[in-house]
Structure formats: C-alpha cells, structure tokens
Amino acid sequence: MGIIIERKRADGTTGYTAQIRKKKAGKTVYSMCQTFDRKQAADTWLKKTEKDLLNGTRLPQLRQREKTLEEVITQYVTDFGANIGKTKAQCLGAFKKMDIARKACSDIDATILVELARSLKKGRKAQTVGNYMMHLSAVFFVASTAYNADLKESEMRKALKICRKLQFIKKSGSRSRRLSLDELEKLMTYFECSSQCPGTARPSTSAGLSLIDTASLI
C-alpha cells in the first residue's frame, strides 16, 4: 500500500518521502505522505502508519482531501505574486478555469498534461502554447517542497518532451525589425562625423555593422 520515494533536494541532500495512497475507481480516495532525511526513518513511519491503518486509528487523518491543482496555483500566486509578470499571472488564471484545475494533484500525469497542451493548441500558436506550459511547469517544480502537493516534476518534464516532438509547443522565435528613422539618422551622423573630423580614422565596415546591430536592439 505504501511506497518510499527518493528525491534529490536543491541543496544536494536526499529526502525520502513515505507515501500512502488509496484509489477507488481510478480516483484518489485519500493520500498521506511525510518526508524524512533518512530512509530508515521513512520506512519506520510507513510501517507504523500501515499498522495504524489496519487497526483503524489513522483513518480520519488519511481521509483528508488531497489538494487540487487550482488550490496549488492559488497558493503559488499568493507566495510569488510580487515576482509574477502580467502574462504569467494571466496564464495561471486561465488554468484555474479549466477542468484540469479541479483534479487532485496526484491524478495529473504526463498523458493529462499532453492532452492539456493539445487543447491549448486550438486557436493558438505553438509558441504561445509553449509559454502556457512553461508557466504551469514553474508551479510543478515547487509544489512538492513548498506545498506538500503531489505534483510530479518528472511527469511535467515527460509531457514537455512529448509536446515538443508532436510540435504542440515551440520556443518563441527571434524577432527582427527595420531601423527607425531616428536610428538611421544617428548611424549616418556617426559616419559623416568620422569622415569630416580631422585626424579621425575612417570607420570600418565592422564598426558600422556593430552600430546597426546595436541600434536594432534599442
């Protein structure tokens, strides 16, 4: 009934998460987990909890409802609100209105995420879908540690890999534009001044190209 999951933490140490979960008709009925620094401690907790479950002493705690994706997104926005841009906030807000938001975190796997990307692709470019999925992935990457929610990073990574192969998502392409009149005037002034001022070396082609490149980034 229970399993122990080994995870590498950001600081390089290893955490051992003992997890007990029961499903009925494919849906999670209850779920409980606790993380330890030592595998032996996780194993001890797991065995004791399973024993208590058989005796009926842990059922009230195990029956606590598991968090949904919507709840985790809400907590994420609350915690990181000051550092979330307008576009990211809009994307996460859109996810909260979708059916996937009402799913228990442990029920969301790579297949569901690929289907999510497929649905997002209707009426949107692959680059836009990619932005949506990357914003959601940020929630997955902190959910387990920050909110004790069973959103699996591995499932998100797997889904993103498949979505790229299916061309559901793409990286945003580089943008180019013509120089404005003001930028052209600055460039011409530079060359004119360099050629008319005594003692000034004639500007090289590479210098001109450098200015053009710089101007195009303004």
CSV table of N, CA and C in Angstrom, one decimal, residues 71-188:
chain,number,residue,atom,x,y,z
A,71,GLU,N,-5.9,24.8,-6.1
A,71,GLU,CA,-5.5,25.3,-4.8
A,71,GLU,C,-4.0,25.5,-4.8
A,72,VAL,N,-3.3,24.7,-5.5
A,72,VAL,CA,-1.8,24.9,-5.5
A,72,VAL,C,-1.4,26.1,-6.3
A,73,ILE,N,-2.1,26.3,-7.5
A,73,ILE,CA,-1.9,27.5,-8.3
A,73,ILE,C,-2.2,28.8,-7.5
A,74,THR,N,-3.3,28.8,-6.7
A,74,THR,CA,-3.7,29.9,-5.9
A,74,THR,C,-2.6,30.2,-4.9
A,75,GLN,N,-2.1,29.2,-4.2
A,75,GLN,CA,-1.1,29.4,-3.2
A,75,GLN,C,0.2,29.9,-3.8
A,76,TYR,N,0.5,29.4,-5.0
A,76,TYR,CA,1.7,29.8,-5.8
A,76,TYR,C,1.7,31.3,-6.1
A,77,VAL,N,0.5,31.7,-6.6
A,77,VAL,CA,0.3,33.1,-7.0
A,77,VAL,C,0.4,34.0,-5.7
A,78,THR,N,-0.1,33.5,-4.6
A,78,THR,CA,-0.1,34.3,-3.4
A,78,THR,C,1.3,34.5,-2.9
A,79,ASP,N,2.1,33.4,-3.0
A,79,ASP,CA,3.5,33.4,-2.5
A,79,ASP,C,4.4,34.2,-3.4
A,80,PHE,N,4.3,34.1,-4.7
A,80,PHE,CA,5.2,34.7,-5.6
A,80,PHE,C,4.6,35.9,-6.4
A,81,GLY,N,3.4,36.3,-5.9
A,81,GLY,CA,2.7,37.4,-6.6
A,81,GLY,C,3.5,38.6,-7.0
A,82,ALA,N,4.4,39.1,-6.1
A,82,ALA,CA,5.2,40.3,-6.4
A,82,ALA,C,6.2,40.0,-7.5
A,83,ASN,N,6.5,38.8,-7.8
A,83,ASN,CA,7.5,38.5,-8.8
A,83,ASN,C,7.0,37.8,-10.1
A,84,ILE,N,5.6,37.8,-10.1
A,84,ILE,CA,5.0,37.2,-11.3
A,84,ILE,C,4.6,38.3,-12.3
A,85,GLY,N,5.0,38.1,-13.5
A,85,GLY,CA,4.6,39.1,-14.5
A,85,GLY,C,3.2,39.0,-14.9
A,86,LYS,N,2.7,40.0,-15.7
A,86,LYS,CA,1.3,40.1,-16.0
A,86,LYS,C,0.9,38.9,-16.9
A,87,THR,N,1.8,38.5,-17.9
A,87,THR,CA,1.4,37.4,-18.8
A,87,THR,C,1.3,36.1,-18.0
A,88,LYS,N,2.3,35.8,-17.1
A,88,LYS,CA,2.3,34.6,-16.3
A,88,LYS,C,1.0,34.5,-15.5
A,89,ALA,N,0.7,35.7,-14.8
A,89,ALA,CA,-0.5,35.7,-14.0
A,89,ALA,C,-1.8,35.4,-14.8
A,90,GLN,N,-1.8,35.9,-16.0
A,90,GLN,CA,-3.0,35.6,-16.9
A,90,GLN,C,-3.1,34.2,-17.3
A,91,CYS,N,-1.9,33.6,-17.6
A,91,CYS,CA,-1.9,32.2,-18.0
A,91,CYS,C,-2.3,31.3,-16.8
A,92,LEU,N,-1.8,31.5,-15.6
A,92,LEU,CA,-2.1,30.7,-14.5
A,92,LEU,C,-3.6,30.9,-14.1
A,93,GLY,N,-4.1,32.1,-14.3
A,93,GLY,CA,-5.5,32.4,-14.1
A,93,GLY,C,-6.4,31.6,-15.0
A,94,ALA,N,-5.9,31.5,-16.3
A,94,ALA,CA,-6.7,30.7,-17.3
A,94,ALA,C,-6.7,29.2,-16.9
A,95,PHE,N,-5.6,28.7,-16.4
A,95,PHE,CA,-5.6,27.3,-16.0
A,95,PHE,C,-6.6,27.0,-14.9
A,96,LYS,N,-6.8,28.0,-14.0
A,96,LYS,CA,-7.7,27.7,-12.8
A,96,LYS,C,-9.1,27.6,-13.3
A,97,LYS,N,-9.4,28.0,-14.5
A,97,LYS,CA,-10.8,27.9,-15.0
A,97,LYS,C,-11.0,26.7,-15.9
A,98,MET,N,-9.9,25.9,-16.1
A,98,MET,CA,-10.0,24.7,-16.9
A,98,MET,C,-10.4,23.5,-16.0
A,99,ASP,N,-10.8,22.4,-16.7
A,99,ASP,CA,-11.2,21.2,-15.9
A,99,ASP,C,-10.0,20.6,-15.1
A,100,ILE,N,-8.8,20.7,-15.7
A,100,ILE,CA,-7.6,20.1,-15.0
A,100,ILE,C,-7.4,20.7,-13.6
A,101,ALA,N,-7.9,21.9,-13.4
A,101,ALA,CA,-7.7,22.6,-12.1
A,101,ALA,C,-8.4,21.9,-11.0
A,102,ARG,N,-9.5,21.2,-11.3
A,102,ARG,CA,-10.3,20.5,-10.3
A,102,ARG,C,-9.8,19.1,-10.0
A,103,LYS,N,-8.7,18.7,-10.7
A,103,LYS,CA,-8.2,17.3,-10.4
A,103,LYS,C,-7.3,17.3,-9.2
A,104,ALA,N,-7.3,16.2,-8.5
A,104,ALA,CA,-6.3,16.0,-7.4
A,104,ALA,C,-4.9,16.0,-8.0
A,105,CYS,N,-4.0,16.6,-7.3
A,105,CYS,CA,-2.6,16.7,-7.8
A,105,CYS,C,-2.0,15.3,-8.3
A,106,SER,N,-2.3,14.3,-7.4
A,106,SER,CA,-1.7,13.0,-7.7
A,106,SER,C,-2.3,12.3,-9.0
A,107,ASP,N,-3.4,12.8,-9.4
A,107,ASP,CA,-4.1,12.3,-10.6
A,107,ASP,C,-3.5,12.9,-11.9
A,108,ILE,N,-2.7,13.9,-11.8
A,108,ILE,CA,-2.2,14.6,-13.0
A,108,ILE,C,-0.9,14.0,-13.5
A,109,ASP,N,-1.0,13.3,-14.6
A,109,ASP,CA,0.2,12.7,-15.1
A,109,ASP,C,0.6,13.2,-16.5
A,110,ALA,N,1.6,12.7,-17.2
A,110,ALA,CA,2.1,13.2,-18.4
A,110,ALA,C,1.0,13.2,-19.5
A,111,THR,N,0.2,12.1,-19.5
A,111,THR,CA,-0.8,12.0,-20.5
A,111,THR,C,-1.8,13.1,-20.4
A,112,ILE,N,-2.3,13.4,-19.2
A,112,ILE,CA,-3.2,14.5,-19.0
A,112,ILE,C,-2.6,15.9,-19.4
A,113,LEU,N,-1.3,16.0,-19.1
A,113,LEU,CA,-0.6,17.3,-19.5
A,113,LEU,C,-0.5,17.4,-21.0
A,114,VAL,N,-0.2,16.3,-21.7
A,114,VAL,CA,-0.1,16.4,-23.2
A,114,VAL,C,-1.5,16.7,-23.8
A,115,GLU,N,-2.6,16.2,-23.2
A,115,GLU,CA,-3.9,16.5,-23.7
A,115,GLU,C,-4.2,18.0,-23.4
A,116,LEU,N,-3.7,18.5,-22.3
A,116,LEU,CA,-3.9,19.9,-22.0
A,116,LEU,C,-3.3,20.8,-23.1
A,117,ALA,N,-2.0,20.4,-23.4
A,117,ALA,CA,-1.4,21.2,-24.5
A,117,ALA,C,-2.1,21.0,-25.8
A,118,ARG,N,-2.6,19.9,-26.1
A,118,ARG,CA,-3.4,19.7,-27.3
A,118,ARG,C,-4.6,20.6,-27.4
A,119,SER,N,-5.3,20.7,-26.2
A,119,SER,CA,-6.5,21.6,-26.2
A,119,SER,C,-6.1,23.1,-26.3
A,120,LEU,N,-5.0,23.4,-25.7
A,120,LEU,CA,-4.5,24.8,-25.8
A,120,LEU,C,-4.1,25.2,-27.2
A,121,LYS,N,-3.7,24.2,-28.0
A,121,LYS,CA,-3.3,24.5,-29.4
A,121,LYS,C,-4.4,25.0,-30.3
A,122,LYS,N,-5.6,24.7,-29.9
A,122,LYS,CA,-6.7,25.2,-30.7
A,122,LYS,C,-6.8,26.7,-30.7
A,123,GLY,N,-6.5,27.3,-31.8
A,123,GLY,CA,-6.6,28.8,-31.8
A,123,GLY,C,-5.4,29.5,-31.3
A,124,ARG,N,-4.3,28.7,-31.0
A,124,ARG,CA,-3.1,29.4,-30.5
A,124,ARG,C,-1.9,28.8,-31.3
A,125,LYS,N,-0.9,29.6,-31.4
A,125,LYS,CA,0.4,29.2,-32.0
A,125,LYS,C,1.2,28.3,-31.0
A,126,ALA,N,2.0,27.5,-31.6
A,126,ALA,CA,2.8,26.6,-30.8
A,126,ALA,C,3.7,27.3,-29.8
A,127,GLN,N,4.2,28.5,-30.2
A,127,GLN,CA,5.0,29.3,-29.2
A,127,GLN,C,4.2,29.8,-28.0
A,128,THR,N,2.9,30.1,-28.3
A,128,THR,CA,2.0,30.6,-27.2
A,128,THR,C,1.7,29.4,-26.3
A,129,VAL,N,1.4,28.2,-26.8
A,129,VAL,CA,1.2,27.0,-26.0
A,129,VAL,C,2.4,26.7,-25.2
A,130,GLY,N,3.6,26.9,-25.8
A,130,GLY,CA,4.8,26.6,-25.0
A,130,GLY,C,4.9,27.5,-23.8
A,131,ASN,N,4.6,28.8,-24.0
A,131,ASN,CA,4.6,29.7,-22.9
A,131,ASN,C,3.6,29.3,-21.8
A,132,TYR,N,2.4,28.9,-22.1
A,132,TYR,CA,1.5,28.5,-21.2
A,132,TYR,C,2.0,27.3,-20.3
A,133,MET,N,2.6,26.3,-21.1
A,133,MET,CA,3.0,25.1,-20.4
A,133,MET,C,4.3,25.4,-19.5
A,134,MET,N,5.1,26.3,-19.9
A,134,MET,CA,6.3,26.6,-19.1
A,134,MET,C,5.9,27.4,-17.8
A,135,HIS,N,4.9,28.2,-17.9
A,135,HIS,CA,4.4,28.9,-16.7
A,135,HIS,C,3.8,27.9,-15.8
A,136,LEU,N,3.1,26.9,-16.3
A,136,LEU,CA,2.5,25.9,-15.4
A,136,LEU,C,3.6,25.0,-14.8
A,137,SER,N,4.6,24.8,-15.6
A,137,SER,CA,5.7,23.9,-15.1
A,137,SER,C,6.4,24.5,-13.8
A,138,ALA,N,6.4,25.9,-13.8
A,138,ALA,CA,7.0,26.5,-12.6
A,138,ALA,C,6.3,26.2,-11.3
A,139,VAL,N,5.0,25.9,-11.4
A,139,VAL,CA,4.2,25.5,-10.3
A,139,VAL,C,4.6,24.1,-9.9
A,140,PHE,N,4.7,23.2,-10.9
A,140,PHE,CA,5.1,21.8,-10.6
A,140,PHE,C,6.4,21.7,-9.9
A,141,PHE,N,7.4,22.6,-10.3
A,141,PHE,CA,8.7,22.5,-9.7
A,141,PHE,C,8.9,22.9,-8.3
A,142,VAL,N,7.9,23.6,-7.7
A,142,VAL,CA,7.9,24.0,-6.3
A,142,VAL,C,6.9,23.3,-5.5
A,143,ALA,N,5.9,22.7,-6.1
A,143,ALA,CA,4.7,22.2,-5.4
A,143,ALA,C,5.0,21.2,-4.3
A,144,SER,N,5.9,20.2,-4.6
A,144,SER,CA,6.1,19.2,-3.7
A,144,SER,C,6.8,19.7,-2.4
A,145,THR,N,7.8,20.5,-2.5
A,145,THR,CA,8.6,21.0,-1.4
A,145,THR,C,7.8,22.1,-0.7
A,146,ALA,N,7.3,23.1,-1.5
A,146,ALA,CA,6.7,24.3,-0.9
A,146,ALA,C,5.3,24.0,-0.3
A,147,TYR,N,4.5,23.1,-0.9
A,147,TYR,CA,3.1,22.9,-0.6
A,147,TYR,C,2.7,21.5,-0.2
A,148,ASN,N,3.7,20.6,-0.2
A,148,ASN,CA,3.4,19.2,0.1
A,148,ASN,C,2.3,18.7,-0.8
A,149,ALA,N,2.4,19.1,-2.0
A,149,ALA,CA,1.4,18.6,-3.0
A,149,ALA,C,2.0,17.7,-4.0
A,150,ASP,N,1.3,16.6,-4.4
A,150,ASP,CA,1.8,15.6,-5.2
A,150,ASP,C,1.8,15.9,-6.7
A,151,LEU,N,2.3,17.0,-7.1
A,151,LEU,CA,2.5,17.3,-8.5
A,151,LEU,C,3.9,16.8,-8.9
A,152,LYS,N,4.0,16.0,-9.8
A,152,LYS,CA,5.3,15.3,-10.1
A,152,LYS,C,6.1,16.1,-11.2
A,153,GLU,N,7.3,16.6,-10.9
A,153,GLU,CA,8.1,17.2,-11.9
A,153,GLU,C,8.4,16.3,-13.0
A,154,SER,N,8.7,15.1,-12.7
A,154,SER,CA,9.0,14.1,-13.8
A,154,SER,C,7.9,14.0,-14.8
A,155,GLU,N,6.7,14.0,-14.4
A,155,GLU,CA,5.5,13.9,-15.3
A,155,GLU,C,5.5,15.2,-16.2
A,156,MET,N,5.8,16.3,-15.7
A,156,MET,CA,5.8,17.6,-16.5
A,156,MET,C,6.9,17.5,-17.5
A,157,ARG,N,8.1,17.1,-17.1
A,157,ARG,CA,9.2,17.0,-18.0
A,157,ARG,C,8.9,16.0,-19.1
A,158,LYS,N,8.3,14.9,-18.8
A,158,LYS,CA,8.0,13.9,-19.8
A,158,LYS,C,7.0,14.5,-20.8
A,159,ALA,N,6.0,15.2,-20.3
A,159,ALA,CA,4.9,15.8,-21.1
A,159,ALA,C,5.5,16.9,-22.1
A,160,LEU,N,6.4,17.7,-21.5
A,160,LEU,CA,7.0,18.7,-22.4
A,160,LEU,C,7.9,18.1,-23.5
A,161,LYS,N,8.5,17.0,-23.2
A,161,LYS,CA,9.3,16.4,-24.2
A,161,LYS,C,8.5,15.8,-25.3
A,162,ILE,N,7.3,15.2,-25.0
A,162,ILE,CA,6.4,14.7,-26.0
A,162,ILE,C,5.8,15.8,-26.8
A,163,CYS,N,5.4,16.9,-26.1
A,163,CYS,CA,4.8,18.0,-26.7
A,163,CYS,C,5.7,18.6,-27.8
A,164,ARG,N,7.0,18.7,-27.5
A,164,ARG,CA,7.9,19.2,-28.5
A,164,ARG,C,8.0,18.3,-29.7
A,165,LYS,N,8.0,17.0,-29.5
A,165,LYS,CA,8.1,16.0,-30.6
A,165,LYS,C,6.8,16.1,-31.4
A,166,LEU,N,5.7,16.3,-30.8
A,166,LEU,CA,4.4,16.5,-31.5
A,166,LEU,C,4.2,17.9,-32.1
A,167,GLN,N,5.2,18.8,-31.8
A,167,GLN,CA,5.1,20.2,-32.2
A,167,GLN,C,3.9,20.9,-31.7
A,168,PHE,N,3.4,20.5,-30.5
A,168,PHE,CA,2.4,21.2,-29.8
A,168,PHE,C,3.0,22.5,-29.3
A,169,ILE,N,4.2,22.5,-28.9
A,169,ILE,CA,4.9,23.7,-28.3
A,169,ILE,C,6.2,23.9,-29.0
A,170,LYS,N,6.6,25.2,-29.1
A,170,LYS,CA,7.9,25.6,-29.7
A,170,LYS,C,8.4,26.8,-28.9
A,171,LYS,N,9.7,27.0,-29.0
A,171,LYS,CA,10.3,28.2,-28.3
A,171,LYS,C,9.9,29.4,-29.2
A,172,SER,N,9.8,30.5,-28.5
A,172,SER,CA,9.5,31.8,-29.2
A,172,SER,C,10.6,32.1,-30.2
A,173,GLY,N,10.2,32.4,-31.4
A,173,GLY,CA,11.3,32.7,-32.4
A,173,GLY,C,11.9,34.1,-32.2
A,174,SER,N,13.1,34.3,-32.7
A,174,SER,CA,13.7,35.6,-32.6
A,174,SER,C,13.0,36.6,-33.5
A,175,ARG,N,12.9,37.8,-33.0
A,175,ARG,CA,12.2,38.9,-33.7
A,175,ARG,C,13.2,39.8,-34.4
A,176,SER,N,12.8,40.4,-35.5
A,176,SER,CA,13.7,41.3,-36.2
A,176,SER,C,12.8,42.5,-36.7
A,177,ARG,N,13.4,43.7,-36.9
A,177,ARG,CA,12.7,44.8,-37.3
A,177,ARG,C,13.6,45.7,-38.1
A,178,ARG,N,13.0,46.7,-38.8
A,178,ARG,CA,13.8,47.6,-39.6
A,178,ARG,C,14.2,48.8,-38.6
A,179,LEU,N,15.3,49.4,-38.9
A,179,LEU,CA,15.7,50.6,-38.1
A,179,LEU,C,14.7,51.7,-38.3
A,180,SER,N,14.5,52.4,-37.2
A,180,SER,CA,13.6,53.6,-37.2
A,180,SER,C,14.4,54.7,-37.9
A,181,LEU,N,13.7,55.8,-38.3
A,181,LEU,CA,14.3,57.0,-38.9
A,181,LEU,C,15.3,57.6,-38.0
A,182,ASP,N,15.0,57.6,-36.7
A,182,ASP,CA,15.9,58.2,-35.7
A,182,ASP,C,17.2,57.4,-35.6
A,183,GLU,N,17.1,56.1,-35.6
A,183,GLU,CA,18.3,55.2,-35.6
A,183,GLU,C,19.1,55.4,-36.8
A,184,LEU,N,18.5,55.5,-38.0
A,184,LEU,CA,19.2,55.7,-39.2
A,184,LEU,C,20.0,57.0,-39.2
A,185,GLU,N,19.3,58.0,-38.7
A,185,GLU,CA,19.9,59.4,-38.6
A,185,GLU,C,21.2,59.3,-37.7
A,186,LYS,N,21.1,58.6,-36.6
A,186,LYS,CA,22.2,58.5,-35.7
A,186,LYS,C,23.4,57.8,-36.4
A,187,LEU,N,23.0,56.8,-37.1
A,187,LEU,CA,24.1,56.0,-37.8
A,187,LEU,C,24.8,56.8,-38.9
A,188,MET,N,24.0,57.6,-39.7
A,188,MET,CA,24.5,58.4,-40.7
A,188,MET,C,25.4,59.6,-40.1
